[in-house]
């Protein structure tokens, strides 16, 4: 039985991810979660609302590889290329992954996502990475994928390893628009892969949440595509979502008007660990502009409480987020204003 559709669009009470929009079709997977999961999700919302800095982030975004098999035009990686140039590892090693997970578990981290700009299924250890994190006790282990490499063996491996959530990027129902957005992918094969994954999920791991998502542009054609996606996926997956796209100034100098009352939620929830060793503070820092440390050389706890992290949090808490150049050029405060003034 599919649940009644619930629409989450920056809900003023419970949701703090201002640029993430989602329609939920099923909550069956939630019946497999215990109280620790729901307590952690409450923390996800309450920490940025109260602007509380915990002893350690509750979530880590881990870029296990910065390589990708697609060349999507909206992706910063397509424009600037991967950050791991010659002389850098292009895949996180087992040794480094164990270092990160062990420190995270020691400090009671709640969740991880295996992705940033790369495609996590390109890493030969991706199933082991999920399994190791789950065996160590991480509550919520998730990854994003373009679904191009999902064989039966890989899908089964991820599900049996204990994967909690997977987000599939699928930008259009129109074959022409899909080919434009997901350059290098074959739409029919991706559809087959996602359908097969969901069928396996239903058989062997009904606890695994599945969402299909797209990049949303300010154009009626993309809103039409999202409506069409409801027909294609609404009875199959647990949720459909989209993230809003803003074309960034190629000069890197354009600043948005300051929005009073804004403080970025990510500063109080999560930390981004790049494949090249850099640690950054938010999802849009694809140029590694605001580096707060190096996870290969420093402890994550020291970085979380370090000078640069403390400075940026203080500026946001005091209402001066726009004093940080990167934050002044971010569109998320504008989305926050549009959502919360509605």
Coordinates of C-alpha atoms in Angstrom, one line a residue:
X1 CA 0.0 0.0 0.0
X2 CA 1.4 3.4 -1.0
X3 CA 1.0 6.2 1.4
X4 CA -0.7 9.5 0.6
X5 CA 1.7 11.9 -1.1
X6 CA 3.4 14.2 1.4
X7 CA 5.2 17.3 0.0
X8 CA 8.2 18.7 1.9
X9 CA 9.3 22.1 0.6
X10 CA 11.5 23.6 3.3
X11 CA 8.9 22.9 6.0
X12 CA 9.2 25.7 8.6
X13 CA 9.2 23.4 11.5
X14 CA 10.9 20.2 10.5
X15 CA 13.0 20.8 7.4
X16 CA 16.1 23.0 7.2
X17 CA 17.5 21.9 3.8
X18 CA 16.4 25.1 2.1
X19 CA 17.1 24.1 -1.5
X20 CA 15.9 20.5 -1.3
X21 CA 12.4 19.7 -2.4
X22 CA 10.7 16.3 -2.1
X23 CA 7.5 14.4 -2.6
X24 CA 7.2 11.3 -0.4
X25 CA 5.1 8.4 -1.7
X26 CA 5.9 5.7 0.9
X27 CA 7.1 5.6 4.5
X28 CA 7.2 1.8 4.7
X29 CA 11.0 1.9 5.1
X30 CA 10.6 3.9 8.3
X31 CA 9.0 0.9 10.1
X32 CA 12.5 -0.7 10.0
X33 CA 14.1 2.3 11.8
X34 CA 14.5 2.4 15.6
X35 CA 14.3 5.4 18.0
X36 CA 18.0 6.2 17.5
X37 CA 17.3 7.0 13.8
X38 CA 14.4 9.3 14.6
X39 CA 16.4 11.1 17.4
X40 CA 19.2 11.7 14.9
X41 CA 16.7 13.1 12.3
X42 CA 15.4 15.4 15.0
X43 CA 19.0 16.6 15.6
X44 CA 19.4 17.2 11.9
X45 CA 16.7 19.9 12.1
X46 CA 17.1 21.1 15.6
X47 CA 20.9 21.8 15.6
X48 CA 20.8 24.4 12.8
X49 CA 17.6 25.9 14.2
X50 CA 19.2 26.4 17.6
X51 CA 22.6 27.1 15.9
X52 CA 24.3 24.6 18.2
X53 CA 27.8 23.3 17.6
X54 CA 28.1 19.7 18.8
X55 CA 31.3 18.0 19.9
X56 CA 31.5 16.3 16.4
X57 CA 29.4 16.6 13.2
X58 CA 26.5 14.3 13.1
X59 CA 27.1 13.6 9.4
X60 CA 30.0 13.2 7.0
X61 CA 30.0 13.5 3.2
X62 CA 32.8 11.3 2.0
X63 CA 34.0 11.7 -1.6
X64 CA 35.4 8.2 -2.1
X65 CA 36.4 9.1 -5.7
X66 CA 36.3 12.3 -7.6
X67 CA 36.0 10.5 -11.0
X68 CA 32.8 10.2 -12.9
X69 CA 31.8 8.3 -16.1
X70 CA 29.4 11.1 -17.2
X71 CA 29.8 14.7 -18.2
X72 CA 26.6 16.4 -17.1
X73 CA 26.5 20.1 -18.0
X74 CA 25.2 21.3 -14.7
X75 CA 27.9 19.6 -12.7
X76 CA 30.9 21.7 -11.5
X77 CA 33.1 18.7 -12.2
X78 CA 32.4 18.9 -15.9
X79 CA 33.4 22.5 -16.0
X80 CA 36.5 22.5 -13.7
X81 CA 37.5 18.8 -13.8
X82 CA 38.2 16.7 -10.7
X83 CA 40.3 18.1 -7.9
X84 CA 42.6 15.1 -7.7
X85 CA 45.2 16.1 -10.3
X86 CA 48.4 14.3 -10.9
X87 CA 50.1 13.3 -7.7
X88 CA 46.8 12.9 -5.8
X89 CA 44.9 9.7 -5.2
X90 CA 41.8 9.5 -7.3
X91 CA 40.2 6.9 -5.0
X92 CA 40.1 6.8 -1.2
X93 CA 42.1 3.9 0.1
X94 CA 40.9 1.3 2.5
X95 CA 43.4 2.6 5.0
X96 CA 42.1 6.1 4.8
X97 CA 38.5 5.0 4.8
X98 CA 39.0 3.0 7.9
X99 CA 40.7 6.0 9.6
X100 CA 37.7 8.2 8.8
X101 CA 35.0 5.7 9.8
X102 CA 36.7 4.7 13.0
X103 CA 37.2 8.3 14.2
X104 CA 33.6 9.1 13.2
X105 CA 32.2 6.1 15.1
X106 CA 34.4 6.9 18.1
X107 CA 32.8 10.4 18.2
X108 CA 29.2 9.1 17.7
X109 CA 28.6 10.2 14.1
X110 CA 25.1 9.3 13.0
X111 CA 25.2 9.2 9.2
X112 CA 27.5 9.3 6.1
X113 CA 27.0 9.8 2.4
X114 CA 29.5 8.3 0.0
X115 CA 29.6 11.0 -2.7
X116 CA 30.5 14.5 -3.6
X117 CA 31.4 15.2 -7.2
X118 CA 32.4 11.7 -8.2
X119 CA 30.3 8.6 -8.9
X120 CA 30.7 6.3 -5.9
X121 CA 30.0 3.1 -7.8
X122 CA 33.2 3.6 -9.7
X123 CA 35.1 2.7 -6.6
X124 CA 35.9 -1.1 -6.5
X125 CA 35.4 -1.1 -2.7
X126 CA 31.9 0.6 -2.6
X127 CA 30.1 -2.5 -1.2
X128 CA 32.8 -3.0 1.4
X129 CA 32.6 0.7 2.3
X130 CA 28.9 0.4 3.0
X131 CA 29.3 -2.9 4.9
X132 CA 32.2 -1.5 7.0
X133 CA 30.3 1.6 8.1
X134 CA 27.2 -0.5 9.0
X135 CA 29.2 -3.0 10.9
X136 CA 30.8 -0.2 12.9
X137 CA 27.3 1.0 13.9
X138 CA 26.6 4.1 11.7
X139 CA 22.8 4.6 11.7
X140 CA 22.3 6.0 8.2
X141 CA 24.6 5.0 5.3
X142 CA 23.7 6.5 2.0
X143 CA 25.0 7.3 -1.5
X144 CA 24.1 9.2 -4.6
X145 CA 24.4 7.5 -8.0
X146 CA 23.7 8.0 -11.7
X147 CA 22.6 4.3 -11.8
X148 CA 24.6 3.6 -15.0
X149 CA 26.8 0.9 -13.3
X150 CA 24.1 -0.9 -11.3
X151 CA 24.5 -4.6 -12.3
X152 CA 22.5 -7.2 -10.4
X153 CA 25.7 -8.2 -8.5
X154 CA 26.4 -4.6 -7.4
X155 CA 22.8 -3.9 -6.5
X156 CA 22.5 -7.1 -4.5
X157 CA 25.9 -6.4 -2.8
X158 CA 24.9 -2.8 -1.7
X159 CA 21.6 -4.0 -0.4
X160 CA 23.0 -7.0 1.5
X161 CA 25.8 -4.7 2.9
X162 CA 23.1 -2.7 4.7
X163 CA 22.7 0.4 2.5
X164 CA 20.1 2.6 4.2
X165 CA 19.4 5.2 1.4
X166 CA 20.1 5.7 -2.2
X167 CA 19.4 8.7 -4.4
X168 CA 19.3 8.2 -8.1
X169 CA 19.9 11.2 -10.5
X170 CA 17.4 11.1 -13.3
X171 CA 16.7 14.5 -14.8
X172 CA 14.1 14.0 -17.5
X173 CA 11.5 11.7 -18.9
X174 CA 12.1 13.0 -22.4
X175 CA 14.9 11.0 -24.1
X176 CA 16.2 14.1 -25.8
X177 CA 16.4 16.1 -22.6
X178 CA 17.8 13.2 -20.6
X179 CA 20.6 12.8 -23.1
X180 CA 21.3 16.6 -22.9
X181 CA 21.5 16.5 -19.1
X182 CA 23.1 13.1 -18.5
X183 CA 25.9 13.1 -21.1
X184 CA 27.3 9.6 -21.5
X185 CA 24.3 7.7 -20.0
X186 CA 21.7 5.6 -21.9
X187 CA 18.2 6.4 -20.6
X188 CA 16.7 3.0 -21.2
X189 CA 19.5 1.2 -19.5
X190 CA 19.3 3.5 -16.4
X191 CA 15.5 3.0 -16.2
X192 CA 16.1 -0.8 -16.3
X193 CA 18.8 -0.5 -13.6
X194 CA 16.6 1.5 -11.2
X195 CA 13.6 -0.8 -11.7
X196 CA 15.8 -3.9 -11.1
X197 CA 17.3 -2.3 -8.0
X198 CA 13.9 -1.5 -6.5
X199 CA 12.7 -5.0 -7.3
X200 CA 15.7 -6.4 -5.4
X201 CA 15.2 -3.9 -2.6
X202 CA 11.6 -5.1 -2.2
X203 CA 12.8 -8.7 -2.0
X204 CA 15.9 -8.5 0.3
X205 CA 16.1 -5.1 1.9
X206 CA 12.8 -3.3 2.3
X207 CA 14.5 -1.0 4.9
X208 CA 16.4 0.8 2.0
X209 CA 14.9 4.1 1.1
X210 CA 15.0 4.9 -2.7
X211 CA 14.6 8.4 -4.1
X212 CA 14.8 9.5 -7.7
X213 CA 15.8 13.2 -8.1
X214 CA 16.5 15.8 -10.7
X215 CA 18.1 19.2 -11.1
X216 CA 15.3 21.9 -11.4
X217 CA 15.7 24.9 -13.6
X218 CA 13.5 28.0 -13.7
X219 CA 11.8 27.0 -16.9
X220 CA 8.3 25.5 -17.4
X221 CA 9.8 22.6 -19.4
X222 CA 11.6 21.2 -16.4
X223 CA 8.6 21.5 -14.2
X224 CA 6.7 19.5 -16.8
X225 CA 9.5 16.9 -16.7
X226 CA 9.0 16.6 -12.9
X227 CA 5.3 16.1 -13.4
X228 CA 6.1 13.4 -15.9
X229 CA 8.5 11.8 -13.5
X230 CA 5.6 11.3 -11.0
X231 CA 3.9 9.2 -13.6
X232 CA 7.0 7.2 -14.4
X233 CA 8.3 6.7 -10.8
X234 CA 5.6 7.6 -8.3
X235 CA 4.3 4.0 -7.8
X236 CA 7.9 2.6 -7.8
X237 CA 10.1 4.6 -5.5
X238 CA 9.7 6.0 -2.1
X239 CA 10.2 9.7 -3.0
X240 CA 10.8 12.1 -5.9
X241 CA 12.9 15.2 -5.3
X242 CA 14.8 18.0 -7.0
X243 CA 17.4 20.6 -6.2
X244 CA 17.2 24.1 -7.5
X245 CA 19.9 25.2 -10.0
X246 CA 21.3 28.7 -10.1
X247 CA 23.7 29.6 -12.9
X248 CA 26.8 30.9 -11.2
X249 CA 28.6 34.0 -12.3
X250 CA 31.5 32.8 -14.4
X251 CA 33.7 35.6 -13.0
X252 CA 33.1 34.5 -9.5
X253 CA 32.3 38.0 -8.3
X254 CA 28.5 38.3 -8.3
X255 CA 27.0 38.6 -4.8
X256 CA 23.4 38.2 -3.8
X257 CA 21.5 40.6 -1.6
X258 CA 21.9 39.8 2.1
X259 CA 19.1 38.0 3.7
X260 CA 18.5 38.8 7.3
X261 CA 18.1 35.9 9.7
X262 CA 19.9 33.4 7.5
X263 CA 22.5 31.0 8.9
X264 CA 23.6 28.0 6.8
X265 CA 22.3 24.7 8.2
X266 CA 25.3 22.7 7.0
X267 CA 27.7 24.4 9.4
X268 CA 25.9 22.7 12.3
X269 CA 25.2 19.3 10.7
X270 CA 28.0 18.1 8.5
X271 CA 31.5 18.1 7.1
X272 CA 32.7 17.5 3.6
X273 CA 35.7 15.3 3.0
X274 CA 37.1 15.6 -0.5
X275 CA 39.0 12.8 -2.2
X276 CA 42.1 15.0 -2.4
X277 CA 42.2 15.4 1.4
X278 CA 40.6 18.8 1.7
X279 CA 37.8 19.4 4.2
X280 CA 35.2 22.0 3.2
X281 CA 32.1 23.3 5.0
X282 CA 29.3 23.1 2.4
X283 CA 28.0 21.4 -0.7
X284 CA 28.6 24.2 -3.1
X285 CA 32.3 24.6 -2.4
X286 CA 33.4 22.6 -5.5
X287 CA 36.4 24.9 -6.0
X288 CA 37.8 24.1 -2.5
X289 CA 37.6 27.8 -1.8
X290 CA 37.1 27.6 2.0
X291 CA 39.4 24.8 3.1
X292 CA 39.2 24.2 6.9
X293 CA 41.7 21.3 7.1
X294 CA 43.0 18.1 5.7
X295 CA 41.4 14.9 6.8
X296 CA 44.4 12.8 5.8
X297 CA 46.7 14.7 8.1
X298 CA 44.5 16.0 11.0
X299 CA 41.8 14.6 13.2
X300 CA 38.2 15.4 12.1
X301 CA 37.4 16.6 15.6
X302 CA 40.3 19.1 15.6
X303 CA 39.1 20.4 12.2
X304 CA 35.5 20.7 13.4
X305 CA 36.6 22.9 16.3
X306 CA 39.4 24.6 14.3
X307 CA 39.9 28.3 13.8
X308 CA 38.4 28.5 10.3
X309 CA 35.3 26.5 11.1
X310 CA 34.7 28.5 14.3
X311 CA 35.1 31.8 12.4
X312 CA 32.6 31.0 9.7
X313 CA 30.0 29.6 12.2
X314 CA 30.4 32.8 14.3
X315 CA 29.8 35.0 11.3
X316 CA 26.7 33.1 10.4
X317 CA 25.4 33.1 14.0
X318 CA 25.9 36.8 14.3
X319 CA 24.1 37.5 11.1
X320 CA 27.2 38.4 9.1
X321 CA 27.3 35.4 6.7
X322 CA 27.9 37.7 3.8
X323 CA 31.3 38.7 5.2
X324 CA 32.5 35.3 3.9
X325 CA 33.1 35.8 0.2
X326 CA 31.9 32.3 -0.7
X327 CA 28.7 32.7 1.3
X328 CA 27.9 36.1 -0.2
X329 CA 27.9 34.5 -3.6
X330 CA 25.6 31.6 -2.5
X331 CA 22.0 31.5 -3.7
X332 CA 20.8 29.4 -0.8
X333 CA 19.9 32.4 1.4
X334 CA 17.7 33.7 -1.4
X335 CA 15.9 30.3 -1.6
X336 CA 15.6 30.5 2.2
X337 CA 14.0 33.9 2.0
X338 CA 11.6 32.8 -0.7
X339 CA 10.5 29.7 1.2
X340 CA 10.2 31.1 4.6
X341 CA 8.5 34.4 3.6
X342 CA 5.8 32.5 1.7

